mmCIF file with all atom_site columns, C-alpha atoms in Angstrom:
data_model
loop_
_atom_site.group_PDB
_atom_site.id
_atom_site.type_symbol
_atom_site.label_atom_id
_atom_site.label_alt_id
_atom_site.label_comp_id
_atom_site.label_asym_id
_atom_site.label_entity_id
_atom_site.label_seq_id
_atom_site.pdbx_PDB_ins_code
_atom_site.Cartn_x
_atom_site.Cartn_y
_atom_site.Cartn_z
_atom_site.occupancy
_atom_site.B_iso_or_equiv
_atom_site.pdbx_formal_charge
_atom_site.auth_seq_id
_atom_site.auth_comp_id
_atom_site.auth_asym_id
_atom_site.auth_atom_id
_atom_site.pdbx_PDB_model_num
ATOM 1   C CA . MET A 1 1   ? 61.071  -34.925  246.928 1.00 0.00 ? 220 MET A CA 1
ATOM 2   C CA . GLY A 1 2   ? 58.428  -33.074  249.095 1.00 0.00 ? 221 GLY A CA 1
ATOM 3   C CA . ILE A 1 3   ? 55.118  -34.192  250.502 1.00 0.00 ? 222 ILE A CA 1
ATOM 4   C CA . ARG A 1 4   ? 52.370  -33.899  248.001 1.00 0.00 ? 223 ARG A CA 1
ATOM 5   C CA . LEU A 1 5   ? 48.812  -33.540  249.242 1.00 0.00 ? 224 LEU A CA 1
ATOM 6   C CA . PHE A 1 6   ? 45.513  -34.633  247.720 1.00 0.00 ? 225 PHE A CA 1
ATOM 7   C CA . LEU A 1 7   ? 44.186  -31.415  246.212 1.00 0.00 ? 226 LEU A CA 1
ATOM 8   C CA . LYS A 1 8   ? 40.536  -32.269  246.455 1.00 0.00 ? 227 LYS A CA 1
ATOM 9   C CA . PRO A 1 9   ? 39.633  -32.513  250.091 1.00 0.00 ? 228 PRO A CA 1
ATOM 10  C CA . LYS A 1 10  ? 37.788  -35.549  251.141 1.00 0.00 ? 229 LYS A CA 1
ATOM 11  C CA . LYS A 1 11  ? 35.175  -34.697  253.701 1.00 0.00 ? 230 LYS A CA 1
ATOM 12  C CA . CYS A 1 12  ? 35.016  -37.364  256.423 1.00 0.00 ? 231 CYS A CA 1
ATOM 13  C CA . TRP A 1 13  ? 33.577  -37.644  259.904 1.00 0.00 ? 232 TRP A CA 1
ATOM 14  C CA . LYS A 1 14  ? 33.472  -34.276  261.636 1.00 0.00 ? 233 LYS A CA 1
ATOM 15  C CA . PHE A 1 15  ? 34.917  -34.003  265.034 1.00 0.00 ? 234 PHE A CA 1
ATOM 16  C CA . ASN A 1 16  ? 34.454  -30.185  265.300 1.00 0.00 ? 235 ASN A CA 1
ATOM 17  C CA . VAL A 1 17  ? 38.201  -29.791  264.681 1.00 0.00 ? 236 VAL A CA 1
ATOM 18  C CA . ARG A 1 18  ? 38.519  -26.237  263.479 1.00 0.00 ? 237 ARG A CA 1
ATOM 19  C CA . CYS A 1 19  ? 41.512  -24.534  261.588 1.00 0.00 ? 238 CYS A CA 1
ATOM 20  C CA . ASN A 1 20  ? 43.127  -21.170  262.354 1.00 0.00 ? 239 ASN A CA 1
ATOM 21  C CA . PHE A 1 21  ? 40.241  -19.478  260.347 1.00 0.00 ? 240 PHE A CA 1
ATOM 22  C CA . GLY A 1 22  ? 37.696  -21.092  262.536 1.00 0.00 ? 241 GLY A CA 1
ATOM 23  C CA . LYS A 1 23  ? 36.504  -23.362  259.678 1.00 0.00 ? 242 LYS A CA 1
ATOM 24  C CA . GLU A 1 24  ? 35.799  -27.092  260.112 1.00 0.00 ? 243 GLU A CA 1
ATOM 25  C CA . ALA A 1 25  ? 38.859  -28.898  259.260 1.00 0.00 ? 244 ALA A CA 1
ATOM 26  C CA . LEU A 1 26  ? 38.847  -31.598  256.599 1.00 0.00 ? 245 LEU A CA 1
ATOM 27  C CA . ILE A 1 27  ? 40.605  -34.873  256.677 1.00 0.00 ? 246 ILE A CA 1
ATOM 28  C CA . ARG A 1 28  ? 43.155  -35.237  253.846 1.00 0.00 ? 247 ARG A CA 1
ATOM 29  C CA . THR A 1 29  ? 45.420  -37.947  252.868 1.00 0.00 ? 248 THR A CA 1
ATOM 30  C CA . VAL A 1 30  ? 49.233  -37.729  252.285 1.00 0.00 ? 249 VAL A CA 1
ATOM 31  C CA . LYS A 1 31  ? 49.873  -38.839  248.721 1.00 0.00 ? 250 LYS A CA 1
ATOM 32  C CA . ASN A 1 32  ? 53.770  -39.098  248.669 1.00 0.00 ? 251 ASN A CA 1
ATOM 33  C CA . GLY A 1 33  ? 56.711  -39.220  251.049 1.00 0.00 ? 252 GLY A CA 1
ATOM 34  C CA . PRO A 1 34  ? 57.429  -41.067  254.229 1.00 0.00 ? 253 PRO A CA 1
ATOM 35  C CA . ASN A 1 35  ? 53.844  -40.539  255.591 1.00 0.00 ? 254 ASN A CA 1
ATOM 36  C CA . LEU A 1 36  ? 52.145  -41.923  252.608 1.00 0.00 ? 255 LEU A CA 1
ATOM 37  C CA . GLY A 1 37  ? 48.522  -42.832  253.168 1.00 0.00 ? 256 GLY A CA 1
ATOM 38  C CA . MET A 1 38  ? 48.295  -41.156  256.517 1.00 0.00 ? 257 MET A CA 1
ATOM 39  C CA . LYS A 1 39  ? 45.333  -38.876  257.300 1.00 0.00 ? 258 LYS A CA 1
ATOM 40  C CA . PHE A 1 40  ? 45.520  -35.393  258.779 1.00 0.00 ? 259 PHE A CA 1
ATOM 41  C CA . TYR A 1 41  ? 43.321  -32.583  259.465 1.00 0.00 ? 260 TYR A CA 1
ATOM 42  C CA . GLY A 1 42  ? 43.809  -29.543  257.174 1.00 0.00 ? 261 GLY A CA 1
ATOM 43  C CA . CYS A 1 43  ? 42.220  -26.174  256.410 1.00 0.00 ? 262 CYS A CA 1
ATOM 44  C CA . PRO A 1 44  ? 39.299  -26.427  253.963 1.00 0.00 ? 263 PRO A CA 1
ATOM 45  C CA . LEU A 1 45  ? 40.561  -23.149  252.354 1.00 0.00 ? 264 LEU A CA 1
ATOM 46  C CA . TRP A 1 46  ? 43.964  -24.676  251.415 1.00 0.00 ? 265 TRP A CA 1
ATOM 47  C CA . PRO A 1 47  ? 45.697  -24.016  248.982 1.00 0.00 ? 266 PRO A CA 1
ATOM 48  C CA . ASP A 1 48  ? 43.942  -20.620  248.402 1.00 0.00 ? 267 ASP A CA 1
ATOM 49  C CA . LYS A 1 49  ? 44.608  -19.389  251.926 1.00 0.00 ? 268 LYS A CA 1
ATOM 50  C CA . HIS A 1 50  ? 47.796  -20.068  253.833 1.00 0.00 ? 269 HIS A CA 1
ATOM 51  C CA . CYS A 1 51  ? 46.505  -21.397  257.094 1.00 0.00 ? 270 CYS A CA 1
ATOM 52  C CA . GLU A 1 52  ? 49.109  -23.128  258.986 1.00 0.00 ? 271 GLU A CA 1
ATOM 53  C CA . PHE A 1 53  ? 46.721  -25.491  260.708 1.00 0.00 ? 272 PHE A CA 1
ATOM 54  C CA . PHE A 1 54  ? 47.879  -29.243  260.732 1.00 0.00 ? 273 PHE A CA 1
ATOM 55  C CA . ARG A 1 55  ? 47.156  -32.076  262.956 1.00 0.00 ? 274 ARG A CA 1
ATOM 56  C CA . TRP A 1 56  ? 47.395  -35.789  262.386 1.00 0.00 ? 275 TRP A CA 1
ATOM 57  C CA . VAL A 1 57  ? 43.992  -37.715  262.508 1.00 0.00 ? 276 VAL A CA 1
ATOM 58  C CA . ASN A 1 58  ? 45.248  -40.067  265.163 1.00 0.00 ? 277 ASN A CA 1
ATOM 59  C CA . GLU A 1 59  ? 45.999  -37.243  267.566 1.00 0.00 ? 278 GLU A CA 1
ATOM 60  C CA . HIS A 1 60  ? 42.485  -36.906  269.317 1.00 0.00 ? 279 HIS A CA 1
ATOM 61  C CA . THR A 1 61  ? 41.333  -35.160  272.380 1.00 0.00 ? 280 THR A CA 1
ATOM 62  C CA . ASP A 1 62  ? 39.256  -37.132  274.915 1.00 0.00 ? 281 ASP A CA 1
ATOM 63  C CA . MET A 1 63  ? 36.069  -35.720  273.419 1.00 0.00 ? 282 MET A CA 1
ATOM 64  C CA . GLU A 1 64  ? 37.112  -36.653  269.954 1.00 0.00 ? 283 GLU A CA 1
ATOM 65  C CA . GLU A 1 65  ? 37.968  -40.090  271.074 1.00 0.00 ? 284 GLU A CA 1
ATOM 66  C CA . ASN A 1 66  ? 34.482  -40.479  272.447 1.00 0.00 ? 285 ASN A CA 1
ATOM 67  C CA . GLN A 1 67  ? 32.930  -39.020  269.443 1.00 0.00 ? 286 GLN A CA 1
ATOM 68  C CA . LEU A 1 68  ? 35.050  -41.477  267.296 1.00 0.00 ? 287 LEU A CA 1
ATOM 69  C CA . LYS A 1 69  ? 33.841  -44.495  269.557 1.00 0.00 ? 288 LYS A CA 1
ATOM 70  C CA . LEU A 1 70  ? 30.213  -43.227  269.205 1.00 0.00 ? 289 LEU A CA 1
ATOM 71  C CA . LEU A 1 71  ? 30.696  -42.905  265.403 1.00 0.00 ? 290 LEU A CA 1
ATOM 72  C CA . GLU A 1 72  ? 32.152  -46.421  265.079 1.00 0.00 ? 291 GLU A CA 1
ATOM 73  C CA . LYS A 1 73  ? 29.129  -47.837  267.135 1.00 0.00 ? 292 LYS A CA 1
ATOM 74  C CA . ASP A 1 74  ? 26.794  -45.794  264.909 1.00 0.00 ? 293 ASP A CA 1
ATOM 75  C CA . THR A 1 75  ? 28.529  -47.311  261.895 1.00 0.00 ? 294 THR A CA 1
ATOM 76  C CA . VAL A 1 76  ? 28.190  -50.804  263.242 1.00 0.00 ? 295 VAL A CA 1
ATOM 77  C CA . ILE A 1 77  ? 24.485  -50.240  263.836 1.00 0.00 ? 296 ILE A CA 1
ATOM 78  C CA . CYS A 1 78  ? 24.027  -48.831  260.429 1.00 0.00 ? 297 CYS A CA 1
ATOM 79  C CA . GLU A 1 79  ? 25.790  -51.756  258.775 1.00 0.00 ? 298 GLU A CA 1
ATOM 80  C CA . LEU A 1 80  ? 23.621  -54.263  260.960 1.00 0.00 ? 299 LEU A CA 1
ATOM 81  C CA . GLU A 1 81  ? 20.511  -52.381  259.872 1.00 0.00 ? 300 GLU A CA 1
ATOM 82  C CA . VAL A 1 82  ? 21.458  -52.604  256.194 1.00 0.00 ? 301 VAL A CA 1
ATOM 83  C CA . GLU A 1 83  ? 22.271  -56.336  256.666 1.00 0.00 ? 302 GLU A CA 1
ATOM 84  C CA . LEU A 1 84  ? 18.930  -56.847  258.278 1.00 0.00 ? 303 LEU A CA 1
ATOM 85  C CA . LYS A 1 85  ? 17.179  -55.095  255.584 1.00 0.00 ? 304 LYS A CA 1
ATOM 86  C CA . ASN A 1 86  ? 18.981  -57.195  252.899 1.00 0.00 ? 305 ASN A CA 1
ATOM 87  C CA . ARG A 1 87  ? 18.070  -60.320  254.834 1.00 0.00 ? 306 ARG A CA 1
ATOM 88  C CA . ASP A 1 88  ? 14.467  -59.293  255.168 1.00 0.00 ? 307 ASP A CA 1
ATOM 89  C CA . GLU A 1 89  ? 14.302  -58.596  251.364 1.00 0.00 ? 308 GLU A CA 1
ATOM 90  C CA . LYS A 1 90  ? 15.967  -61.986  250.673 1.00 0.00 ? 309 LYS A CA 1
ATOM 91  C CA . THR A 1 91  ? 13.524  -63.678  253.035 1.00 0.00 ? 310 THR A CA 1
ATOM 92  C CA . LYS A 1 92  ? 10.516  -61.941  251.303 1.00 0.00 ? 311 LYS A CA 1
ATOM 93  C CA . LYS A 1 93  ? 11.909  -63.123  247.869 1.00 0.00 ? 312 LYS A CA 1
ATOM 94  C CA . LEU A 1 94  ? 12.396  -66.603  249.203 1.00 0.00 ? 313 LEU A CA 1
ATOM 95  C CA . LYS A 1 95  ? 8.854   -66.784  250.657 1.00 0.00 ? 314 LYS A CA 1
ATOM 96  C CA . SER A 1 96  ? 7.524   -65.516  247.409 1.00 0.00 ? 315 SER A CA 1
ATOM 97  C CA . LYS A 1 97  ? 9.500   -68.159  245.486 1.00 0.00 ? 316 LYS A CA 1
ATOM 98  C CA . LYS A 1 98  ? 8.376   -70.811  247.940 1.00 0.00 ? 317 LYS A CA 1
ATOM 99  C CA . ALA A 1 99  ? 4.685   -69.919  247.446 1.00 0.00 ? 318 ALA A CA 1
ATOM 100 C CA . LYS A 1 100 ? 5.210   -70.058  243.578 1.00 0.00 ? 319 LYS A CA 1
ATOM 101 C CA . LEU A 1 101 ? 6.848   -73.494  243.894 1.00 0.00 ? 320 LEU A CA 1
ATOM 102 C CA . GLU A 1 102 ? 4.124   -74.737  246.164 1.00 0.00 ? 321 GLU A CA 1
ATOM 103 C CA . GLU A 1 103 ? 1.623   -73.651  243.562 1.00 0.00 ? 322 GLU A CA 1
ATOM 104 C CA . ASP A 1 104 ? 3.459   -75.209  240.865 1.00 0.00 ? 323 ASP A CA 1
ATOM 105 C CA . LEU A 1 105 ? 3.660   -78.445  242.888 1.00 0.00 ? 324 LEU A CA 1
ATOM 106 C CA . LYS A 1 106 ? -0.092  -78.381  243.496 1.00 0.00 ? 325 LYS A CA 1
ATOM 107 C CA . HIS A 1 107 ? -0.646  -77.933  239.847 1.00 0.00 ? 326 HIS A CA 1
ATOM 108 C CA . MET A 1 108 ? 1.778   -80.733  238.953 1.00 0.00 ? 327 MET A CA 1
ATOM 109 C CA . LYS A 1 109 ? -0.102  -83.113  241.560 1.00 0.00 ? 328 LYS A CA 1
ATOM 110 C CA . ASN A 1 110 ? -3.352  -82.338  239.801 1.00 0.00 ? 329 ASN A CA 1
ATOM 111 C CA . GLU A 1 111 ? -1.845  -83.146  236.378 1.00 0.00 ? 330 GLU A CA 1
ATOM 112 C CA . LEU A 1 112 ? -0.325  -86.410  237.801 1.00 0.00 ? 331 LEU A CA 1
ATOM 113 C CA . SER A 1 113 ? -3.859  -87.273  239.047 1.00 0.00 ? 332 SER A CA 1
ATOM 114 C CA . GLU A 1 114 ? -5.348  -86.576  235.745 1.00 0.00 ? 333 GLU A CA 1
ATOM 115 C CA . MET A 1 115 ? -2.769  -88.564  233.981 1.00 0.00 ? 334 MET A CA 1
ATOM 116 C CA . ARG A 1 116 ? -3.329  -91.570  236.305 1.00 0.00 ? 335 ARG A CA 1
ATOM 117 C CA . ILE A 1 117 ? -7.018  -91.495  235.608 1.00 0.00 ? 336 ILE A CA 1
ATOM 118 C CA . GLU A 1 118 ? -6.279  -91.322  232.047 1.00 0.00 ? 337 GLU A CA 1
ATOM 119 C CA . ILE A 1 119 ? -3.865  -94.331  232.168 1.00 0.00 ? 338 ILE A CA 1
ATOM 120 C CA . LEU A 1 120 ? -6.541  -96.283  234.039 1.00 0.00 ? 339 LEU A CA 1
ATOM 121 C CA . LYS A 1 121 ? -9.197  -95.426  231.289 1.00 0.00 ? 340 LYS A CA 1
ATOM 122 C CA . CYS A 1 122 ? -6.685  -96.464  228.564 1.00 0.00 ? 341 CYS A CA 1
ATOM 123 C CA . SER A 1 123 ? -5.928  -99.707  230.536 1.00 0.00 ? 342 SER A CA 1
ATOM 124 C CA . ARG A 1 124 ? -9.681  -100.492 230.781 1.00 0.00 ? 343 ARG A CA 1
ATOM 125 C CA . ASN A 1 125 ? -10.050 -99.734  226.978 1.00 0.00 ? 344 ASN A CA 1
ATOM 126 C CA . GLU A 1 126 ? -7.070  -101.904 226.323 1.00 0.00 ? 345 GLU A CA 1
ATOM 127 C CA . LYS A 1 127 ? -8.529  -104.785 228.449 1.00 0.00 ? 346 LYS A CA 1
ATOM 128 C CA . ASN A 1 128 ? -11.822 -104.401 226.665 1.00 0.00 ? 347 ASN A CA 1
ATOM 129 C CA . MET A 1 129 ? -10.123 -104.469 223.300 1.00 0.00 ? 348 MET A CA 1
ATOM 130 C CA . TYR A 1 130 ? -8.170  -107.703 224.347 1.00 0.00 ? 349 TYR A CA 1
ATOM 131 C CA . MET A 1 131 ? -11.582 -109.211 225.504 1.00 0.00 ? 350 MET A CA 1
ATOM 132 C CA . ALA A 1 132 ? -13.262 -108.268 222.189 1.00 0.00 ? 351 ALA A CA 1
ATOM 133 C CA . PHE A 1 133 ? -10.286 -109.618 220.245 1.00 0.00 ? 352 PHE A CA 1
ATOM 134 C CA . LEU A 1 134 ? -10.335 -112.876 222.335 1.00 0.00 ? 353 LEU A CA 1
ATOM 135 C CA . PHE A 1 135 ? -14.036 -113.327 221.806 1.00 0.00 ? 354 PHE A CA 1
ATOM 136 C CA . SER A 1 136 ? -13.934 -112.652 218.184 1.00 0.00 ? 355 SER A CA 1
ATOM 137 C CA . TRP A 1 137 ? -11.284 -115.244 217.773 1.00 0.00 ? 356 TRP A CA 1
ATOM 138 C CA . ILE A 1 138 ? -13.310 -117.692 219.810 1.00 0.00 ? 357 ILE A CA 1
ATOM 139 C CA . PHE A 1 139 ? -16.316 -116.833 217.795 1.00 0.00 ? 358 PHE A CA 1
ATOM 140 C CA . PHE A 1 140 ? -14.477 -117.229 214.647 1.00 0.00 ? 359 PHE A CA 1
ATOM 141 C CA . GLY A 1 141 ? -13.172 -120.497 215.844 1.00 0.00 ? 360 GLY A CA 1
ATOM 142 C CA . PHE A 1 142 ? -16.673 -121.616 216.788 1.00 0.00 ? 361 PHE A CA 1
ATOM 143 C CA . VAL A 1 143 ? -18.092 -120.539 213.401 1.00 0.00 ? 362 VAL A CA 1
ATOM 144 C CA . PHE A 1 144 ? -15.193 -122.196 211.673 1.00 0.00 ? 363 PHE A CA 1
ATOM 145 C CA . PHE A 1 145 ? -15.580 -125.553 213.493 1.00 0.00 ? 364 PHE A CA 1
ATOM 146 C CA . CYS A 1 146 ? -19.416 -125.431 213.173 1.00 0.00 ? 365 CYS A CA 1
ATOM 147 C CA . ARG A 1 147 ? -18.965 -124.987 209.357 1.00 0.00 ? 366 ARG A CA 1
ATOM 148 C CA . LYS A 1 148 ? -16.447 -127.683 209.264 1.00 0.00 ? 367 LYS A CA 1
ATOM 149 C CA . TYR A 1 149 ? -18.730 -130.206 211.008 1.00 0.00 ? 368 TYR A CA 1
ATOM 150 C CA . GLU A 1 150 ? -21.686 -129.261 208.868 1.00 0.00 ? 369 GLU A CA 1
ATOM 151 C CA . GLU A 1 151 ? -19.884 -130.388 205.729 1.00 0.00 ? 370 GLU A CA 1
#
């Protein structure tokens, strides 16, 4: 069982690693064998050209180490910028939602005030109806008793 390599080269970060043809090396992944999953630099012309260039990704020169550190820091900065952008968008949506809810609350308070006024009016009408009913019974009783005494 030999080592099989991923046939489509996966471009990754460039550290100016060059193959024997002077081309920028690509990072490839071992697909089978004892080094499964490990990354290595390989010639971008492989398998068409037989360049013998090979170097494991973890074998870096000092300059490449510094470039890798810089890239890692740049990546962290980019991730934080994306996170900040997402939070800003979320904050904007929440502020918009808050404004809408405050407007809805204001509208509901106005409706509540109108309903209270309507209830007070109905209550007054109800009192007036009870008073009219009471007076009509009193009047009825008065008329009834007056007629009874007249007889």
